[in-house]
C-alpha positions as semicolon CSV with decimal commas, in nm:
position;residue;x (nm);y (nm);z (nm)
1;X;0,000;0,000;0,000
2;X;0,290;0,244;0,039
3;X;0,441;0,178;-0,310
4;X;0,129;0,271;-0,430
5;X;0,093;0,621;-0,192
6;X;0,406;0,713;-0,258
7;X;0,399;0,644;-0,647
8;X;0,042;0,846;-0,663
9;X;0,189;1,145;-0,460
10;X;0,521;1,147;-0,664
11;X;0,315;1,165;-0,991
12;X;0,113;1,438;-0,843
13;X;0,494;1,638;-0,808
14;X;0,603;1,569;-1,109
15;X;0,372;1,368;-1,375
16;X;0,611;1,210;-1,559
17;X;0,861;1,067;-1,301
18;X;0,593;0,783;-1,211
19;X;0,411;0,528;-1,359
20;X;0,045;0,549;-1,314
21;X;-0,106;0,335;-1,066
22;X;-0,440;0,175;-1,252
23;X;-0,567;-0,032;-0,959
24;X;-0,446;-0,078;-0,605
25;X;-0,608;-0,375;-0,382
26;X;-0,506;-0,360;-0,049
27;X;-0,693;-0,682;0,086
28;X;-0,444;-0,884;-0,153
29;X;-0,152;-0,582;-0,152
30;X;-0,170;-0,599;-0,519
31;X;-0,070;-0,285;-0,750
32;X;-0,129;-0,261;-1,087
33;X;0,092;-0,006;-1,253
34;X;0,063;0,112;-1,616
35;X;0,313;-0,072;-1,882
36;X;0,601;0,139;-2,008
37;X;0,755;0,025;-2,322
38;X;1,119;-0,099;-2,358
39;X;1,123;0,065;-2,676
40;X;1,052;0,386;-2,481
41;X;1,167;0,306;-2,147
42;X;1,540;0,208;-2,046
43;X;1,644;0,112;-1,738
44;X;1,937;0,332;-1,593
45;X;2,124;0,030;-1,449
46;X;2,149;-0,154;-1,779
47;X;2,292;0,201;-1,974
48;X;2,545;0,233;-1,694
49;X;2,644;-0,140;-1,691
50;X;2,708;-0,028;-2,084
51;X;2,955;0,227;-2,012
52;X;2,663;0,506;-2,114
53;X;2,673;0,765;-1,849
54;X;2,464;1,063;-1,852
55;X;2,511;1,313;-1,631
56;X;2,205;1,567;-1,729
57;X;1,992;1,254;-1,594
58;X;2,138;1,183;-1,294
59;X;2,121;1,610;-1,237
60;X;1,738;1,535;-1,330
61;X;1,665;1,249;-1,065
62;X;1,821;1,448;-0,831
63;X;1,589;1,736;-0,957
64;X;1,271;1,512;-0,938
65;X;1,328;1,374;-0,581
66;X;1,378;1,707;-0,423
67;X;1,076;1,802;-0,590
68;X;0,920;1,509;-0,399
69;X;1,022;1,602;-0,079
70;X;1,019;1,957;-0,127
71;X;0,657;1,953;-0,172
72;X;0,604;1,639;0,126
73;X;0,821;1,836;0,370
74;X;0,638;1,880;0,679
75;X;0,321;1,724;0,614
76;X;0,221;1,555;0,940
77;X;-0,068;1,380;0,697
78;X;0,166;1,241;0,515
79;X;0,365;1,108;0,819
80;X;0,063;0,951;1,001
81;X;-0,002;0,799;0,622
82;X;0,420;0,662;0,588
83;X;0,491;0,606;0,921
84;X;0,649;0,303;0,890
85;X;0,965;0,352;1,062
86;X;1,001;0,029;1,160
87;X;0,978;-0,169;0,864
88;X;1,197;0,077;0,729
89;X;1,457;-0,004;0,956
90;X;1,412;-0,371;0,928
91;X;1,454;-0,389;0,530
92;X;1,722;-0,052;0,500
93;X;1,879;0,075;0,798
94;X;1,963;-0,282;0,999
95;X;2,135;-0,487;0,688
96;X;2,356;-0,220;0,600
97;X;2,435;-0,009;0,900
98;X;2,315;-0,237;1,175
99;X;2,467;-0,520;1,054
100;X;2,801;-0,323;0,959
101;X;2,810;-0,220;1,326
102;X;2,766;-0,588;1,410
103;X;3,119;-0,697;1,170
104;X;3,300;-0,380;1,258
105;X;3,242;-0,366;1,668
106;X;3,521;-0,012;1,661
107;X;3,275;0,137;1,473
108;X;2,930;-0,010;1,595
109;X;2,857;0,283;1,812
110;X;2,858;0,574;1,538
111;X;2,677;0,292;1,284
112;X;2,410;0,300;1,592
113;X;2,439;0,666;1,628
114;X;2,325;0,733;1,282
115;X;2,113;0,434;1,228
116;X;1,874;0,546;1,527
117;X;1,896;0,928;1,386
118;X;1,832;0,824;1,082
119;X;1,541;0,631;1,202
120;X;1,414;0,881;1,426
121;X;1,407;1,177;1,138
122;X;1,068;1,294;1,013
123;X;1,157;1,602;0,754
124;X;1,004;1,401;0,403
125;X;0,876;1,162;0,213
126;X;1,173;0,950;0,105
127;X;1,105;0,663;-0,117
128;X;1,437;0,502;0,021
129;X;1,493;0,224;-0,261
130;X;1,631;0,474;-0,473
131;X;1,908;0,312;-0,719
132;X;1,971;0,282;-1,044
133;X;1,785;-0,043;-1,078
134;X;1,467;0,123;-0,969
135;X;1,475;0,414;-1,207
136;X;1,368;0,423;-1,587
137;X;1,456;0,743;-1,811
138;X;1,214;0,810;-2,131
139;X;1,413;0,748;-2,415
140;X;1,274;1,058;-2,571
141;X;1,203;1,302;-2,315
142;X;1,530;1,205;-2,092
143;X;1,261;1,186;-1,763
144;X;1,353;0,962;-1,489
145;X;1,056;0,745;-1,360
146;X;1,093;0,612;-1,034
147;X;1,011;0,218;-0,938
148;X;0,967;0,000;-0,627
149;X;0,883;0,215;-0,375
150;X;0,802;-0,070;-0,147
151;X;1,009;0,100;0,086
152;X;0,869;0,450;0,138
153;X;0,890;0,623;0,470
154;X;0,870;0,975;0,605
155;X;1,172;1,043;0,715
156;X;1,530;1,149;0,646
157;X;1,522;1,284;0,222
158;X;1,943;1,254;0,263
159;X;1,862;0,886;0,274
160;X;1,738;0,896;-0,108
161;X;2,070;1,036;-0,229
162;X;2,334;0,880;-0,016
163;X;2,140;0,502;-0,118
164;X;2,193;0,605;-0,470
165;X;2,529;0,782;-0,464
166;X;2,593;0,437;-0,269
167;X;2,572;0,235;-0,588
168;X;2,810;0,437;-0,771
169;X;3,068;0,419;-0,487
170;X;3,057;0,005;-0,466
């Protein structure tokens, strides 16, 4: 059900950077999401994997999120609606800083530190699966449309671009 919030208020920001969400059944958690053409639609990961870098899109999703939670920022409706802290820190926060802090024990109390911050920080909507796997561009138009937000949360919008920036960096 938060996929399909977040997806609805995203496209609301900014049309194009979402598919549409044609049906939604919450009994079943099923989301039916509009078909975007290979022909039309890339997928950033594969164009990168190709040696294709494009620098006026990444400047774009960058654009586009801060859109997101420029316009989210604040909204204690949308927190009540995303607050899933929890599940948040069960799927993104514990397997990579949690469990880092668990391998490295020198360094598990800052991992802590900022996983707890992290997890305590209400500022945004953050779709927090943010990486180039999860983002199509328009073969035309250049847009970025964002995917998966299974893990949407309101909470800390830094967490968008460090999880991205992350899969440059590894």
């Amino acid at each position: 059900r938060y996929e399909a919030a977040w997806l609805q208020f995203a496209a609301g920001v900014c049309q194009s950077c979402a598919p549409t969400v044609l049906a939604f059944d919450k009994a079943n958690g099923i989301t039916v999401l509009e078909y975007l053409p290979p022909d039309q639609y890339a997928l950033w990961k594969d164009e990168l994997l190709a040696g294709r870098v494009d620098v006026d899109l990444a400047r774009r999703v960058g654009q586009r999120l801060g859109a997101i939670h420029q316009a989210s920022a604040g909204s204690q409706a949308l927190a009540q609606q995303f607050d899933t802290a929890e599940f948040f820190d069960d799927i993104r926060l514990s397997p990579y800083l949690r469990a880092s802090a668990d391998k490295h024990p020198d360094l598990a109390a800052r991992l802590n530190t900022v996983a707890d911050a992290t997890k305590q920080c209400k500022i945004a909507l953050t779709h927090g699966d943010v990486s180039p796997k999860n983002i199509l561009f328009n073969r035309s138009t250049g847009e970025p449309v964002f995917l998966d937000a299974e893990c949407a949360w309101f909470g800390d919008p830094a967490f968008d671009g460090a999880f991205c920036m992350n899969h440059f960096l590894l």
